[in-house]
């Protein structure tokens, strides 16, 4: 069966992960992506601004016997203050966490700040996956801001791709994939 964007996001990152790799889950939520990354990497730094996300993710990791994730109660825009190592793979799931507080959403300014810091810190060959959910209020603005930003990336430094359902009703989530080809030269 054809892959859903969320499944492709994991496959895309899995290809570059190994037990030496540092990974970032920029939007921890229920911890699905944190658990996925923790299985395949040396260490995961996971961010969320909701205490409940950290609790749910900690429970999930404990159930799976995974202890290589650092759960950080802070916005992903502070990634530069928390992650000292170069990053092999990172993921964002933009929007809100359905099971909890729908008013806590990712926002264009902080999302772009985090994306640019992560791209700067990606290893050459490292990858970033951004799942864009945009059906909620404010989601469309964030979607446009992210797409505009990604389109400006220097093509000699990054390759960027889009994977999007074309014939589904409503606003199905889609995937932006970025790979770093070379160091950023100022
Ligand atoms: C769509 S959910 C993530 C789902 C998650 N990947 C999972 O597997 O369940 C988006 C999450 O981003 C979080 N969030 C909102 N603003 C944030 C920020 N500035 N930094 C980090 N997380 C943020 C929300 O609290 C919410 O849990």
Coordinates of C-alpha atoms and ligand atoms in Angstrom, one line a residue:
X1 CA 0.0 0.0 0.0
X2 CA 1.2 3.5 -0.7
X3 CA 2.8 5.1 2.3
X4 CA 1.1 7.7 4.4
X5 CA 3.2 10.9 5.0
X6 CA 3.7 9.9 8.7
X7 CA 5.1 6.5 7.7
X8 CA 7.4 8.0 5.1
X9 CA 8.7 10.5 7.8
X10 CA 9.9 7.6 9.9
X11 CA 11.4 5.7 6.9
X12 CA 13.2 8.8 5.8
X13 CA 14.8 9.3 9.2
X14 CA 15.4 5.6 9.9
X15 CA 17.7 5.4 6.8
X16 CA 20.3 7.7 8.5
X17 CA 20.0 6.5 12.1
X18 CA 22.3 4.2 14.0
X19 CA 23.5 3.7 17.5
X20 CA 26.0 6.6 17.2
X21 CA 23.3 9.1 16.2
X22 CA 21.9 12.0 18.1
X23 CA 18.2 12.7 17.3
X24 CA 15.7 15.4 18.2
X25 CA 12.0 15.1 18.6
X26 CA 10.9 18.8 18.5
X27 CA 7.3 18.1 19.4
X28 CA 7.1 15.2 21.9
X29 CA 3.3 15.0 22.4
X30 CA 2.4 11.4 23.3
X31 CA 5.9 10.3 22.5
X32 CA 5.4 8.2 19.3
X33 CA 8.3 9.8 17.5
X34 CA 10.5 9.9 20.6
X35 CA 10.0 6.1 21.0
X36 CA 10.7 5.5 17.4
X37 CA 13.9 7.6 17.4
X38 CA 15.1 6.2 20.7
X39 CA 15.0 2.6 19.3
X40 CA 17.3 3.6 16.5
X41 CA 19.7 6.1 17.9
X42 CA 22.2 6.7 20.7
X43 CA 20.3 9.5 22.3
X44 CA 17.1 11.5 21.7
X45 CA 16.4 15.0 22.9
X46 CA 12.7 15.5 23.0
X47 CA 10.9 18.9 23.6
X48 CA 7.4 19.9 24.6
X49 CA 5.9 22.8 26.4
X50 CA 3.3 20.7 28.2
X51 CA 4.1 18.8 31.3
X52 CA 1.5 16.1 30.3
X53 CA 3.5 15.3 27.2
X54 CA 6.6 14.6 29.3
X55 CA 4.5 12.3 31.6
X56 CA 3.0 10.4 28.7
X57 CA 6.3 10.0 26.9
X58 CA 8.1 8.9 30.0
X59 CA 5.5 6.2 30.6
X60 CA 5.7 5.0 27.0
X61 CA 9.5 4.8 27.1
X62 CA 9.4 2.9 30.4
X63 CA 7.0 0.4 28.9
X64 CA 9.3 -0.1 26.0
X65 CA 12.4 -0.3 28.2
X66 CA 14.0 2.7 26.5
X67 CA 16.2 4.9 28.6
X68 CA 18.2 6.9 26.1
X69 CA 15.8 9.9 25.7
X70 CA 16.2 13.3 27.6
X71 CA 12.7 14.8 28.0
X72 CA 12.9 18.6 28.1
X73 CA 10.0 20.8 29.3
X74 CA 10.9 23.8 27.0
X75 CA 10.1 25.0 23.6
X76 CA 12.0 23.6 20.6
X77 CA 13.3 27.1 19.9
X78 CA 15.7 26.5 22.8
X79 CA 17.3 23.5 21.1
X80 CA 20.6 25.4 20.9
X81 CA 20.7 25.6 24.8
X82 CA 20.0 21.9 25.3
X83 CA 21.7 19.9 22.5
X84 CA 25.5 20.2 22.5
X85 CA 26.1 17.5 19.9
X86 CA 25.7 17.6 16.1
X87 CA 22.2 16.2 15.1
X88 CA 21.7 13.3 12.7
X89 CA 17.9 13.4 12.5
X90 CA 15.1 15.5 13.7
X91 CA 11.3 15.5 13.5
X92 CA 8.5 18.0 14.0
X93 CA 4.7 17.2 14.1
X94 CA 3.2 20.6 13.9
X95 CA -0.2 21.5 15.3
X96 CA -1.8 20.5 18.6
X97 CA -2.0 17.3 20.7
X98 CA -5.5 15.9 20.1
X99 CA -5.9 14.2 23.4
X100 CA -4.9 17.1 25.6
X101 CA -5.2 20.9 25.3
X102 CA -6.1 21.9 21.7
X103 CA -5.3 25.5 22.4
X104 CA -1.6 24.7 22.8
X105 CA -0.3 24.8 19.2
X106 CA 3.0 25.2 17.5
X107 CA 3.5 28.8 16.2
X108 CA 5.3 30.2 13.1
X109 CA 8.0 32.2 14.9
X110 CA 9.1 29.6 17.3
X111 CA 8.8 26.8 14.7
X112 CA 11.0 28.7 12.2
X113 CA 13.5 29.6 14.9
X114 CA 13.8 25.9 15.9
X115 CA 13.9 24.7 12.3
X116 CA 16.8 27.1 11.4
X117 CA 18.7 26.1 14.6
X118 CA 18.3 22.4 13.9
X119 CA 19.3 22.8 10.2
X120 CA 22.4 24.7 11.4
X121 CA 23.3 21.8 13.8
X122 CA 22.5 18.9 11.4
X123 CA 25.4 16.7 10.4
X124 CA 26.2 16.6 6.7
X125 CA 24.0 13.7 5.6
X126 CA 21.6 14.4 8.4
X127 CA 17.8 14.7 7.9
X128 CA 14.9 16.7 9.1
X129 CA 11.2 15.6 8.7
X130 CA 8.4 18.1 9.3
X131 CA 4.8 16.8 9.4
X132 CA 2.5 19.7 8.7
X133 CA -1.0 19.6 10.2
X134 CA -2.8 22.7 9.3
X135 CA -6.6 22.2 9.7
X136 CA -6.8 24.1 13.0
X137 CA -7.0 27.9 13.5
X138 CA -3.6 29.4 12.8
X139 CA -2.4 26.2 11.0
X140 CA -2.6 27.6 7.5
X141 CA -0.4 30.6 8.5
X142 CA 2.2 28.3 10.0
X143 CA 2.1 26.0 7.0
X144 CA 2.8 28.9 4.6
X145 CA 5.6 30.3 6.8
X146 CA 7.3 26.9 6.9
X147 CA 7.0 26.3 3.2
X148 CA 8.2 29.8 2.4
X149 CA 11.2 29.4 4.7
X150 CA 12.2 25.9 3.3
X151 CA 11.9 27.2 -0.3
X152 CA 14.6 29.8 0.5
X153 CA 17.2 27.2 1.6
X154 CA 20.4 27.2 -0.5
X155 CA 20.1 24.2 -2.9
X156 CA 23.9 23.6 -2.7
X157 CA 23.5 23.0 1.1
X158 CA 20.1 21.4 1.4
X159 CA 17.8 19.2 -0.6
X160 CA 14.1 19.7 0.3
X161 CA 11.1 17.6 -0.8
X162 CA 7.4 17.7 -0.4
X163 CA 5.1 14.6 0.0
X164 CA 1.4 15.5 0.0
X165 CA -1.9 13.8 -0.6
X166 CA -3.6 15.4 -3.6
X167 CA -7.1 14.0 -3.7
X168 CA -8.2 13.9 0.0
X169 CA -10.9 16.1 1.4
X170 CA -10.3 18.5 4.2
X171 CA -6.7 19.3 5.1
X172 CA -4.7 16.1 5.3
X173 CA -1.3 16.4 6.9
X174 CA 1.7 16.4 4.6
X175 CA 5.5 15.9 4.9
X176 CA 8.4 18.1 4.2
X177 CA 11.8 16.4 4.1
X178 CA 15.2 18.1 4.2
X179 CA 18.6 16.6 3.8
X180 CA 21.8 18.4 4.5
X181 CA 24.4 18.1 1.7
X182 CA 27.2 20.4 2.9
X183 CA 28.2 22.6 5.7
X184 CA 26.7 26.1 5.9
X185 CA 29.3 28.7 4.9
X186 CA 28.7 32.2 6.3
Ligands
LIG1 C1 0.9 17.3 16.9 S1 1.5 17.3 18.6 C2 2.9 16.2 18.5 C3 2.6 14.7 18.4 C4 3.7 13.8 18.8 N1 4.8 13.8 17.8 C5 3.3 12.4 19.1 O1 3.9 11.5 18.7 O2 2.3 12.3 19.8 C6 2.3 18.9 18.7 C7 3.0 19.1 20.1 O3 3.8 20.3 20.0 C8 3.8 20.8 21.3 N2 4.3 22.2 21.2 C9 3.7 23.4 21.0 N3 4.6 24.4 21.0 C10 5.8 23.9 21.2 C11 7.1 24.4 21.3 N4 7.4 25.7 21.1 N5 8.2 23.6 21.5 C12 7.9 22.2 21.6 N6 6.7 21.7 21.6 C13 5.7 22.5 21.3 C14 2.4 20.7 21.8 O4 2.4 20.8 23.2 C15 2.0 19.3 21.3 O5 2.3 18.3 22.2

